[in-house]
PDB file of C-alpha atoms in Angstrom:
ATOM      1  CA  MET V 179     -15.310  19.575  25.805  1.00 50.00           C
ATOM      2  CA  GLU V 180     -16.213  19.895  21.379  1.00 64.00           C
ATOM      3  CA  ALA V 181     -15.093  17.109  19.237  1.00 65.00           C
ATOM      4  CA  GLY V 182     -12.806  20.260  17.183  1.00 73.00           C
ATOM      5  CA  ASP V 183     -11.277  21.547  19.954  1.00 80.00           C
ATOM      6  CA  ASN V 184     -10.621  17.368  20.981  1.00 85.00           C
ATOM      7  CA  ASN V 185      -9.006  16.745  17.632  1.00 89.00           C
ATOM      8  CA  LYS V 186      -7.130  19.933  17.914  1.00 91.00           C
ATOM      9  CA  ARG V 187      -5.002  18.844  21.196  1.00 94.00           C
ATOM     10  CA  LEU V 188      -4.817  15.575  20.012  1.00 96.00           C
ATOM     11  CA  VAL V 189      -2.967  16.961  16.637  1.00 96.00           C
ATOM     12  CA  GLU V 190      -0.767  19.059  18.893  1.00 97.00           C
ATOM     13  CA  GLN V 191       0.441  16.207  21.231  1.00 97.00           C
ATOM     14  CA  ILE V 192       0.876  14.074  17.776  1.00 98.00           C
ATOM     15  CA  MET V 193       3.486  16.570  16.461  1.00 97.00           C
ATOM     16  CA  ARG V 194       5.044  17.375  19.605  1.00 97.00           C
ATOM     17  CA  LEU V 195       5.423  13.377  20.314  1.00 97.00           C
ATOM     18  CA  LYS V 196       6.277  13.595  15.841  1.00 97.00           C
ATOM     19  CA  GLU V 197       8.926  15.847  16.578  1.00 97.00           C
ATOM     20  CA  LYS V 198      10.553  13.756  19.495  1.00 97.00           C
ATOM     21  CA  ARG V 199      10.928  10.530  18.177  1.00 97.00           C
ATOM     22  CA  ASN V 200      11.941  11.883  15.384  1.00 97.00           C
ATOM     23  CA  ALA V 201       9.340  10.384  13.383  1.00 97.00           C
ATOM     24  CA  ILE V 202       7.117  10.343  10.033  1.00 96.00           C
ATOM     25  CA  ILE V 203       3.139   9.536   9.689  1.00 97.00           C
ATOM     26  CA  LEU V 204       2.499   7.739   6.399  1.00 96.00           C
ATOM     27  CA  SER V 205      -1.418   7.826   5.816  1.00 97.00           C
ATOM     28  CA  HIS V 206      -2.977   5.789   2.897  1.00 97.00           C
ATOM     29  CA  ASN V 207      -5.596   7.194   0.795  1.00 96.00           C
ATOM     30  CA  TYR V 208      -8.478   5.194   2.310  1.00 97.00           C
ATOM     31  CA  GLN V 209      -8.232   6.622   5.743  1.00 97.00           C
ATOM     32  CA  LEU V 210     -10.240   8.939   7.588  1.00 97.00           C
ATOM     33  CA  GLY V 211      -9.821  12.967   6.745  1.00 97.00           C
ATOM     34  CA  GLU V 212      -8.654  13.641   9.960  1.00 97.00           C
ATOM     35  CA  VAL V 213      -5.954  10.981  10.040  1.00 98.00           C
ATOM     36  CA  GLN V 214      -5.004  12.124   6.035  1.00 98.00           C
ATOM     37  CA  ASP V 215      -4.732  15.530   7.461  1.00 97.00           C
ATOM     38  CA  ILE V 216      -1.748  14.981   9.695  1.00 97.00           C
ATOM     39  CA  ALA V 217       0.543  12.961   7.633  1.00 97.00           C
ATOM     40  CA  ASP V 218       3.686  14.119   5.763  1.00 96.00           C
ATOM     41  CA  PHE V 219       2.892  11.886   3.271  1.00 96.00           C
ATOM     42  CA  VAL V 220      -0.695  10.313   1.782  1.00 96.00           C
ATOM     43  CA  GLY V 221      -0.971   7.714  -0.667  1.00 94.00           C
ATOM     44  CA  ASP V 222      -0.761   4.660  -1.816  1.00 90.00           C
ATOM     45  CA  SER V 223       0.950   1.721   0.399  1.00 82.00           C
ATOM     46  CA  LEU V 224       3.778   1.270  -2.049  1.00 80.00           C
ATOM     47  CA  GLU V 225       4.555   5.013  -3.037  1.00 85.00           C
ATOM     48  CA  LEU V 226       4.475   5.756   1.060  1.00 87.00           C
ATOM     49  CA  SER V 227       7.179   3.128   1.887  1.00 81.00           C
ATOM     50  CA  GLN V 228       9.509   4.332  -1.166  1.00 86.00           C
ATOM     51  CA  ASN V 229       8.923   8.051   0.712  1.00 86.00           C
ATOM     52  CA  ALA V 230       9.499   6.896   3.664  1.00 82.00           C
ATOM     53  CA  ALA V 231      13.055   5.175   2.911  1.00 83.00           C
ATOM     54  CA  LYS V 232      14.695   8.021   1.320  1.00 89.00           C
ATOM     55  CA  THR V 233      13.292   9.891   4.999  1.00 87.00           C
ATOM     56  CA  ARG V 234      15.977   9.956   7.421  1.00 91.00           C
ATOM     57  CA  ALA V 235      12.959  10.079  10.216  1.00 95.00           C
ATOM     58  CA  ASP V 236      13.608   6.888  12.746  1.00 96.00           C
ATOM     59  CA  VAL V 237      10.029   5.992  13.456  1.00 97.00           C
ATOM     60  CA  ILE V 238       7.603   5.513  10.638  1.00 96.00           C
ATOM     61  CA  VAL V 239       3.993   5.339  12.045  1.00 97.00           C
ATOM     62  CA  PHE V 240       1.859   3.539   9.397  1.00 97.00           C
ATOM     63  CA  CYS V 241      -1.455   4.860   9.063  1.00 97.00           C
ATOM     64  CA  GLY V 242      -3.001   1.718   6.813  1.00 97.00           C
ATOM     65  CA  VAL V 243      -3.281  -1.917   7.084  1.00 97.00           C
ATOM     66  CA  HIS V 244      -0.937  -4.678   8.369  1.00 97.00           C
ATOM     67  CA  PHE V 245       0.286  -6.065   4.921  1.00 96.00           C
ATOM     68  CA  MET V 246       1.557  -1.802   4.104  1.00 95.00           C
ATOM     69  CA  ALA V 247       3.608  -1.682   7.560  1.00 96.00           C
ATOM     70  CA  GLU V 248       4.921  -5.252   6.382  1.00 96.00           C
ATOM     71  CA  THR V 249       6.244  -3.560   3.425  1.00 94.00           C
ATOM     72  CA  ALA V 250       8.151  -0.722   5.161  1.00 93.00           C
ATOM     73  CA  SER V 251       9.319  -2.832   7.343  1.00 95.00           C
ATOM     74  CA  ILE V 252      11.008  -4.979   4.353  1.00 95.00           C
ATOM     75  CA  LEU V 253      12.444  -2.006   2.533  1.00 93.00           C
ATOM     76  CA  CYS V 254      13.050   0.189   5.943  1.00 93.00           C
ATOM     77  CA  PRO V 255      14.750  -2.621   8.010  1.00 95.00           C
ATOM     78  CA  ASP V 256      16.821   0.062  10.162  1.00 95.00           C
ATOM     79  CA  LYS V 257      13.711   1.994  11.566  1.00 96.00           C
ATOM     80  CA  VAL V 258      10.855   1.471  13.408  1.00 97.00           C
ATOM     81  CA  VAL V 259       7.516   0.976  11.672  1.00 97.00           C
ATOM     82  CA  LEU V 260       4.415   1.357  13.990  1.00 98.00           C
ATOM     83  CA  LEU V 261       0.924   0.403  13.224  1.00 98.00           C
ATOM     84  CA  PRO V 262      -1.214   2.228  15.422  1.00 98.00           C
ATOM     85  CA  ASP V 263      -4.308  -0.592  15.236  1.00 98.00           C
ATOM     86  CA  PRO V 264      -3.007  -4.674  15.476  1.00 96.00           C
ATOM     87  CA  HIS V 265      -6.412  -4.976  14.168  1.00 97.00           C
ATOM     88  CA  ALA V 266      -5.705  -3.114  11.322  1.00 97.00           C
ATOM     89  CA  GLY V 267      -5.614  -6.069   8.553  1.00 96.00           C
ATOM     90  CA  CYS V 268      -6.070  -6.799   4.923  1.00 97.00           C
ATOM     91  CA  PRO V 269      -8.915  -9.438   4.314  1.00 97.00           C
ATOM     92  CA  MET V 270      -7.833 -10.045   0.703  1.00 98.00           C
ATOM     93  CA  ALA V 271      -4.333 -10.677   2.099  1.00 97.00           C
ATOM     94  CA  ASP V 272      -5.382 -13.148   4.587  1.00 97.00           C
ATOM     95  CA  MET V 273      -7.066 -15.256   1.673  1.00 98.00           C
ATOM     96  CA  ILE V 274      -4.145 -16.926   0.922  1.00 98.00           C
ATOM     97  CA  THR V 275      -1.163 -17.919   3.158  1.00 98.00           C
ATOM     98  CA  ALA V 276       2.110 -18.712   2.450  1.00 98.00           C
ATOM     99  CA  GLU V 277       1.883 -22.375   2.656  1.00 98.00           C
ATOM    100  CA  LYS V 278      -1.699 -22.497   0.273  1.00 98.00           C
ATOM    101  CA  LEU V 279       1.086 -20.796  -1.837  1.00 98.00           C
ATOM    102  CA  ARG V 280       3.930 -23.395  -1.954  1.00 98.00           C
ATOM    103  CA  GLN V 281       0.456 -25.970  -2.460  1.00 98.00           C
ATOM    104  CA  LYS V 282      -0.244 -24.283  -5.071  1.00 98.00           C
ATOM    105  CA  LYS V 283       3.409 -23.966  -6.217  1.00 97.00           C
ATOM    106  CA  ARG V 284       3.793 -27.569  -6.323  1.00 97.00           C
ATOM    107  CA  GLU V 285       0.758 -28.322  -8.470  1.00 97.00           C
ATOM    108  CA  HIS V 286       2.518 -25.737 -10.994  1.00 97.00           C
ATOM    109  CA  PRO V 287       5.910 -26.097 -10.946  1.00 95.00           C
ATOM    110  CA  ASP V 288       6.463 -24.135 -13.651  1.00 95.00           C
ATOM    111  CA  ALA V 289       4.710 -20.987 -12.986  1.00 96.00           C
ATOM    112  CA  ILE V 290       6.442 -17.810 -12.193  1.00 97.00           C
ATOM    113  CA  VAL V 291       4.817 -16.071  -9.364  1.00 98.00           C
ATOM    114  CA  VAL V 292       3.355 -12.529  -9.239  1.00 98.00           C
ATOM    115  CA  CYS V 293       1.873 -11.275  -6.129  1.00 98.00           C
ATOM    116  CA  TYR V 294       0.064  -8.302  -5.684  1.00 97.00           C
ATOM    117  CA  ILE V 295       1.447  -5.978  -2.889  1.00 95.00           C
ATOM    118  CA  ASN V 296      -2.071  -6.721  -1.326  1.00 96.00           C
ATOM    119  CA  SER V 297      -0.489  -9.966   0.268  1.00 97.00           C
ATOM    120  CA  SER V 298       1.910 -10.612   3.583  1.00 98.00           C
ATOM    121  CA  ALA V 299       5.128 -10.845   4.101  1.00 98.00           C
ATOM    122  CA  GLU V 300       5.391 -14.311   3.917  1.00 98.00           C
ATOM    123  CA  VAL V 301       4.001 -15.332   0.688  1.00 98.00           C
ATOM    124  CA  LYS V 302       5.969 -12.147  -0.696  1.00 98.00           C
ATOM    125  CA  ALA V 303       8.732 -14.211   0.196  1.00 98.00           C
ATOM    126  CA  GLU V 304       6.959 -17.129  -1.483  1.00 98.00           C
ATOM    127  CA  SER V 305       6.833 -15.106  -5.244  1.00 98.00           C
ATOM    128  CA  ASP V 306       9.309 -14.281  -7.849  1.00 97.00           C
ATOM    129  CA  PHE V 307       7.997 -10.657  -8.749  1.00 96.00           C
ATOM    130  CA  CYS V 308       5.826  -8.228  -6.502  1.00 96.00           C
ATOM    131  CA  CYS V 309       3.189  -5.372  -7.959  1.00 95.00           C
ATOM    132  CA  THR V 310       1.037  -3.348  -7.371  1.00 94.00           C
ATOM    133  CA  SER V 311      -2.330  -1.967  -9.088  1.00 94.00           C
ATOM    134  CA  ALA V 312      -0.441   0.828 -10.769  1.00 92.00           C
ATOM    135  CA  ASN V 313       2.085  -1.388 -12.324  1.00 93.00           C
ATOM    136  CA  ALA V 314       0.470  -4.674 -12.689  1.00 95.00           C
ATOM    137  CA  VAL V 315      -0.300  -5.278 -16.298  1.00 96.00           C
ATOM    138  CA  LYS V 316       4.223  -3.440 -16.986  1.00 95.00           C
ATOM    139  CA  VAL V 317       4.917  -6.304 -14.902  1.00 95.00           C
ATOM    140  CA  ILE V 318       3.024  -8.973 -16.378  1.00 96.00           C
ATOM    141  CA  GLU V 319       4.473  -7.709 -19.570  1.00 95.00           C
ATOM    142  CA  ARG V 320       8.090  -8.016 -18.945  1.00 93.00           C
ATOM    143  CA  ILE V 321       7.391 -11.325 -18.173  1.00 93.00           C
ATOM    144  CA  GLY V 322       8.077 -14.245 -21.571  1.00 85.00           C
ATOM    145  CA  ASP V 323       5.462 -14.964 -23.445  1.00 86.00           C
ATOM    146  CA  ALA V 324       6.355 -19.041 -22.785  1.00 78.00           C
ATOM    147  CA  ASN V 325       5.833 -18.666 -19.222  1.00 85.00           C
ATOM    148  CA  LYS V 326       3.375 -19.684 -16.621  1.00 95.00           C
ATOM    149  CA  ILE V 327       2.143 -16.937 -14.844  1.00 97.00           C
ATOM    150  CA  LEU V 328       0.226 -17.663 -11.038  1.00 98.00           C
ATOM    151  CA  PHE V 329      -1.463 -14.789  -9.790  1.00 98.00           C
ATOM    152  CA  VAL V 330      -2.431 -13.996  -6.411  1.00 98.00           C
ATOM    153  CA  PRO V 331      -4.623 -13.236  -4.871  1.00 98.00           C
ATOM    154  CA  ASP V 332      -6.821 -10.609  -6.112  1.00 98.00           C
ATOM    155  CA  GLN V 333      -8.821 -12.775  -9.323  1.00 98.00           C
ATOM    156  CA  TYR V 334     -10.098  -9.644 -10.313  1.00 98.00           C
ATOM    157  CA  LEU V 335      -7.277  -7.327 -10.413  1.00 98.00           C
ATOM    158  CA  GLY V 336      -5.836 -10.446 -12.073  1.00 98.00           C
ATOM    159  CA  HIS V 337      -8.743 -10.738 -14.588  1.00 98.00           C
ATOM    160  CA  TYR V 338      -8.186  -7.467 -15.688  1.00 98.00           C
ATOM    161  CA  VAL V 339      -4.529  -7.363 -16.242  1.00 98.00           C
ATOM    162  CA  SER V 340      -5.249 -10.636 -18.245  1.00 97.00           C
ATOM    163  CA  THR V 341      -7.483  -7.936 -20.992  1.00 97.00           C
ATOM    164  CA  GLN V 342      -5.177  -5.599 -21.230  1.00 97.00           C
ATOM    165  CA  THR V 343      -2.068  -7.822 -22.032  1.00 96.00           C
ATOM    166  CA  GLY V 344      -3.234 -11.089 -23.871  1.00 95.00           C
ATOM    167  CA  ARG V 345      -1.676 -13.087 -21.030  1.00 95.00           C
ATOM    168  CA  LYS V 346      -3.935 -16.303 -19.397  1.00 94.00           C
ATOM    169  CA  MET V 347      -2.383 -16.387 -16.200  1.00 97.00           C
ATOM    170  CA  ILE V 348      -3.654 -18.894 -13.148  1.00 98.00           C
ATOM    171  CA  LEU V 349      -5.965 -17.021 -10.971  1.00 98.00           C
ATOM    172  CA  TRP V 350      -5.859 -17.032  -6.850  1.00 98.00           C
ATOM    173  CA  PRO V 351      -9.794 -16.845  -5.983  1.00 98.00           C
ATOM    174  CA  GLY V 352      -9.468 -13.711  -3.489  1.00 98.00           C
ATOM    175  CA  PHE V 353     -10.967 -10.431  -4.024  1.00 98.00           C
ATOM    176  CA  CYS V 354     -11.161  -7.401  -1.938  1.00 98.00           C
ATOM    177  CA  PRO V 355     -14.591  -7.431  -0.364  1.00 98.00           C
ATOM    178  CA  THR V 356     -15.383  -3.359  -0.102  1.00 98.00           C
ATOM    179  CA  HIS V 357     -14.824  -3.329  -3.879  1.00 98.00           C
ATOM    180  CA  ILE V 358     -17.156  -5.991  -5.178  1.00 98.00           C
ATOM    181  CA  ARG V 359     -19.382  -3.971  -3.183  1.00 98.00           C
ATOM    182  CA  ILE V 360     -19.361  -1.981  -5.969  1.00 98.00           C
ATOM    183  CA  LEU V 361     -21.924  -2.817  -8.695  1.00 98.00           C
ATOM    184  CA  ALA V 362     -22.825  -2.278 -12.281  1.00 98.00           C
ATOM    185  CA  ARG V 363     -25.844  -1.261 -11.322  1.00 98.00           C
ATOM    186  CA  ASP V 364     -24.610   1.648  -9.236  1.00 97.00           C
ATOM    187  CA  VAL V 365     -22.765   2.812 -11.709  1.00 98.00           C
ATOM    188  CA  LEU V 366     -26.101   2.717 -13.932  1.00 98.00           C
ATOM    189  CA  ARG V 367     -27.467   4.784 -12.311  1.00 98.00           C
ATOM    190  CA  LEU V 368     -25.045   7.451 -11.253  1.00 98.00           C
ATOM    191  CA  ARG V 369     -24.918   8.120 -14.777  1.00 96.00           C
ATOM    192  CA  SER V 370     -28.311   8.421 -15.529  1.00 97.00           C
ATOM    193  CA  GLU V 371     -28.228  10.562 -12.763  1.00 97.00           C
ATOM    194  CA  TYR V 372     -25.012  12.596 -13.475  1.00 97.00           C
ATOM    195  CA  SER V 373     -24.958  12.670 -17.344  1.00 95.00           C
ATOM    196  CA  ARG V 374     -21.760  14.340 -17.559  1.00 96.00           C
ATOM    197  CA  ALA V 375     -19.897  12.625 -14.896  1.00 98.00           C
ATOM    198  CA  LYS V 376     -16.648  10.552 -15.956  1.00 98.00           C
ATOM    199  CA  VAL V 377     -16.548   7.515 -14.095  1.00 98.00           C
ATOM    200  CA  VAL V 378     -12.897   6.139 -12.698  1.00 98.00           C
ATOM    201  CA  VAL V 379     -12.624   3.082 -11.206  1.00 98.00           C
ATOM    202  CA  HIS V 380      -9.897   0.722  -9.383  1.00 98.00           C
ATOM    203  CA  PRO V 381      -9.294  -2.288 -11.204  1.00 98.00           C
ATOM    204  CA  GLU V 382      -9.892  -4.269  -7.818  1.00 98.00           C
ATOM    205  CA  CYS V 383     -13.722  -3.913  -9.143  1.00 98.00           C
ATOM    206  CA  ARG V 384     -15.644  -6.421 -10.748  1.00 98.00           C
ATOM    207  CA  PRO V 385     -15.203  -6.812 -14.477  1.00 98.00           C
ATOM    208  CA  ASP V 386     -19.103  -5.882 -15.477  1.00 98.00           C
ATOM    209  CA  VAL V 387     -17.593  -2.385 -13.344  1.00 98.00           C
ATOM    210  CA  ILE V 388     -15.100  -2.034 -15.238  1.00 98.00           C
ATOM    211  CA  ALA V 389     -16.843  -2.553 -18.210  1.00 98.00           C
ATOM    212  CA  LEU V 390     -18.499   1.010 -17.444  1.00 98.00           C
ATOM    213  CA  ALA V 391     -16.016   3.227 -16.701  1.00 98.00           C
ATOM    214  CA  ASP V 392     -14.220   5.508 -18.970  1.00 98.00           C
ATOM    215  CA  ALA V 393     -10.936   4.958 -16.716  1.00 98.00           C
ATOM    216  CA  VAL V 394      -9.081   2.572 -14.465  1.00 98.00           C
ATOM    217  CA  ARG V 395      -6.570   3.560 -12.076  1.00 97.00           C
ATOM    218  CA  SER V 396      -5.286   2.696  -9.335  1.00 95.00           C
ATOM    219  CA  THR V 397      -5.808   4.754  -5.921  1.00 95.00           C
ATOM    220  CA  SER V 398      -2.476   7.007  -6.991  1.00 94.00           C
ATOM    221  CA  GLY V 399      -3.650   7.374 -10.774  1.00 96.00           C
ATOM    222  CA  ILE V 400      -7.092   8.114  -9.850  1.00 97.00           C
ATOM    223  CA  CYS V 401      -5.968  11.577  -7.651  1.00 97.00           C
ATOM    224  CA  ARG V 402      -3.580  12.037 -11.229  1.00 97.00           C
ATOM    225  CA  TYR V 403      -6.914  11.560 -13.319  1.00 98.00           C
ATOM    226  CA  ALA V 404      -9.245  13.709 -11.072  1.00 98.00           C
ATOM    227  CA  LYS V 405      -6.287  16.729 -11.646  1.00 97.00           C
ATOM    228  CA  GLU V 406      -6.157  16.194 -15.444  1.00 98.00           C
ATOM    229  CA  THR V 407      -9.508  15.280 -16.349  1.00 97.00           C
ATOM    230  CA  ASP V 408     -12.144  18.313 -17.947  1.00 96.00           C
ATOM    231  CA  ALA V 409     -14.790  17.008 -16.284  1.00 97.00           C
ATOM    232  CA  GLN V 410     -16.023  18.991 -13.314  1.00 98.00           C
ATOM    233  CA  GLU V 411     -18.224  15.641 -12.003  1.00 98.00           C
ATOM    234  CA  ILE V 412     -16.559  12.534 -11.152  1.00 98.00           C
ATOM    235  CA  ILE V 413     -17.870   9.255 -10.326  1.00 98.00           C
ATOM    236  CA  VAL V 414     -15.277   7.292  -8.352  1.00 98.00           C
ATOM    237  CA  GLY V 415     -15.361   3.872  -7.677  1.00 98.00           C
ATOM    238  CA  THR V 416     -13.055   2.936  -4.587  1.00 98.00           C
ATOM    239  CA  GLU V 417     -12.901   2.590  -1.320  1.00 98.00           C
ATOM    240  CA  ILE V 418     -14.489   5.870  -0.466  1.00 98.00           C
ATOM    241  CA  GLY V 419     -11.703   7.433   1.865  1.00 97.00           C
ATOM    242  CA  ILE V 420      -9.636   8.564  -1.122  1.00 98.00           C
ATOM    243  CA  ILE V 421     -13.133  11.202  -2.135  1.00 98.00           C
ATOM    244  CA  HIS V 422     -11.267  13.065   1.626  1.00 98.00           C
ATOM    245  CA  ARG V 423      -7.982  13.828  -0.873  1.00 98.00           C
ATOM    246  CA  LEU V 424      -9.739  14.528  -4.185  1.00 98.00           C
ATOM    247  CA  ARG V 425     -12.074  16.616  -3.015  1.00 98.00           C
ATOM    248  CA  LYS V 426      -9.049  18.677  -0.841  1.00 97.00           C
ATOM    249  CA  GLU V 427      -6.924  18.540  -4.189  1.00 97.00           C
ATOM    250  CA  ASN V 428      -9.547  19.506  -6.798  1.00 98.00           C
ATOM    251  CA  PRO V 429     -12.449  21.965  -4.782  1.00 96.00           C
ATOM    252  CA  GLY V 430     -14.193  23.139  -8.017  1.00 94.00           C
ATOM    253  CA  LYS V 431     -14.597  19.872  -9.274  1.00 98.00           C
ATOM    254  CA  ARG V 432     -17.563  16.954  -7.558  1.00 98.00           C
ATOM    255  CA  PHE V 433     -16.822  13.947  -6.705  1.00 98.00           C
ATOM    256  CA  ILE V 434     -19.375  10.821  -6.496  1.00 98.00           C
ATOM    257  CA  PRO V 435     -19.181   7.884  -4.853  1.00 98.00           C
ATOM    258  CA  ALA V 436     -19.905   5.013  -7.074  1.00 98.00           C
ATOM    259  CA  SER V 437     -21.447   2.869  -4.267  1.00 97.00           C
ATOM    260  CA  GLU V 438     -21.886   4.535   0.013  1.00 96.00           C
ATOM    261  CA  GLN V 439     -21.360   0.396   0.656  1.00 97.00           C
ATOM    262  CA  ALA V 440     -17.210   1.010  -0.582  1.00 98.00           C
ATOM    263  CA  ILE V 441     -16.084   1.458   3.422  1.00 98.00           C
ATOM    264  CA  CYS V 442     -13.134  -1.397   4.560  1.00 97.00           C
ATOM    265  CA  PRO V 443     -13.855  -1.335   7.980  1.00 97.00           C
ATOM    266  CA  ARG V 444     -10.080  -2.222   8.972  1.00 96.00           C
ATOM    267  CA  MET V 445      -9.207   0.951   7.105  1.00 97.00           C
ATOM    268  CA  LYS V 446     -11.071   2.671   9.811  1.00 97.00           C
ATOM    269  CA  LEU V 447      -9.749   1.562  12.456  1.00 98.00           C
ATOM    270  CA  ILE V 448      -6.610   4.051  12.903  1.00 98.00           C
ATOM    271  CA  THR V 449      -7.419   7.169  14.682  1.00 98.00           C
ATOM    272  CA  LEU V 450      -6.093  10.571  16.189  1.00 97.00           C
ATOM    273  CA  GLU V 451      -5.956   8.807  19.220  1.00 97.00           C
ATOM    274  CA  SER V 452      -5.076   5.185  18.196  1.00 98.00           C
ATOM    275  CA  VAL V 453      -1.808   7.664  16.566  1.00 98.00           C
ATOM    276  CA  LEU V 454      -1.577   9.722  19.562  1.00 98.00           C
ATOM    277  CA  TRP V 455      -1.164   5.889  21.716  1.00 97.00           C
ATOM    278  CA  SER V 456       1.323   4.674  19.548  1.00 98.00           C
ATOM    279  CA  LEU V 457       3.816   6.935  19.380  1.00 98.00           C
ATOM    280  CA  GLU V 458       3.429   7.340  22.924  1.00 97.00           C
ATOM    281  CA  GLY V 459       3.793   4.066  23.990  1.00 97.00           C
ATOM    282  CA  MET V 460       6.031   3.209  20.943  1.00 98.00           C
ATOM    283  CA  THR V 461       3.572  -0.128  20.151  1.00 97.00           C
ATOM    284  CA  PRO V 462       3.001  -1.788  17.655  1.00 97.00           C
ATOM    285  CA  GLU V 463       5.653  -2.503  16.034  1.00 98.00           C
ATOM    286  CA  VAL V 464       5.667  -4.036  12.791  1.00 98.00           C
ATOM    287  CA  LYS V 465       9.108  -5.848  12.113  1.00 98.00           C
ATOM    288  CA  VAL V 466       9.798  -8.729   9.557  1.00 98.00           C
ATOM    289  CA  PRO V 467      11.830 -11.475  10.248  1.00 97.00           C
ATOM    290  CA  GLU V 468      14.990 -11.244   8.492  1.00 98.00           C
ATOM    291  CA  GLU V 469      15.150 -14.262   6.191  1.00 98.00           C
ATOM    292  CA  ILE V 470      11.549 -13.349   4.916  1.00 98.00           C
ATOM    293  CA  ARG V 471      12.446 -10.071   4.585  1.00 98.00           C
ATOM    294  CA  ILE V 472      15.008 -10.461   2.356  1.00 98.00           C
ATOM    295  CA  ARG V 473      13.059 -12.974   0.140  1.00 98.00           C
ATOM    296  CA  ALA V 474      10.316 -11.030  -0.232  1.00 98.00           C
ATOM    297  CA  LYS V 475      12.677  -7.777  -0.562  1.00 96.00           C
ATOM    298  CA  ALA V 476      13.490 -10.007  -3.866  1.00 97.00           C
ATOM    299  CA  ALA V 477      10.345  -9.580  -5.151  1.00 96.00           C
ATOM    300  CA  VAL V 478       9.353  -6.410  -4.666  1.00 93.00           C
ATOM    301  CA  ASP V 479      13.199  -5.526  -6.296  1.00 92.00           C
ATOM    302  CA  ARG V 480      12.200  -7.650  -9.171  1.00 91.00           C
ATOM    303  CA  MET V 481       8.750  -5.467  -9.720  1.00 89.00           C
ATOM    304  CA  LEU V 482      10.940  -2.055  -9.571  1.00 84.00           C
ATOM    305  CA  SER V 483      13.482  -3.430 -12.226  1.00 83.00           C
ATOM    306  CA  ALA V 484      10.503  -4.783 -14.175  1.00 70.00           C
ATOM    307  CA  VAL V 485       8.871  -0.941 -14.451  1.00 69.00           C
TER     308      VAL V 485
END
């Protein structure tokens, strides 16, 4: 059977099961193109969970990584949240644990803890505020100048926010292994090759890469930038899965990955087959324990009220 025919058969089976289960399929911007194409919503982790919370679906199939499925569970406790591949985790999120954060909090008892959404539910539960790459600057700006801020786990997003707000923060030494593969020399080489191109990068990138960019945006912000800019060529500094959506939504423009090495292998674990198997067996389910969920949701709610 040809690959195209096999994919068509898989998609038909998924759609039948989706209707039977009253399910909704969410896909992060970094997923495989074929997975993005079957999703009801494609976007960043928080907007996907917010969309899920607004639907009447009983089941959420979250095509992303584990912390994203947990966020959906935090916001949608009455729904079944499925993560099609249990090994789809986030290395950055794994760089901090609730116990390590508690230890750091004991060292800085007067600090307000702001955690990037790329963290586990347990870490969110130990935090005062959550933030995304799209709203981190606004969240920090809403915290009084007199307060000490502990920012976890991404040191590069934290550094970027510090430069935008003028706030000094205690930064956890975490990072995204995918974004640090994007190097300044990659951007400089592409700039010389595509002299009219604009450069837009994610704030998880290294500071020297950010310094070369025309714009710094979250994944959803990159998509908006691509639509709004007059540039016909755009160098994109983030995980290359987003290129599929950018080309699909902007067929007249050219998108060049800042680095072909910027691939998150965990994001690529979910396939059409695993989505089908997940809907068939209603597994693996991600469910945040209620005590942790309530505390984690408080950090997310404070974020939403701050922005």
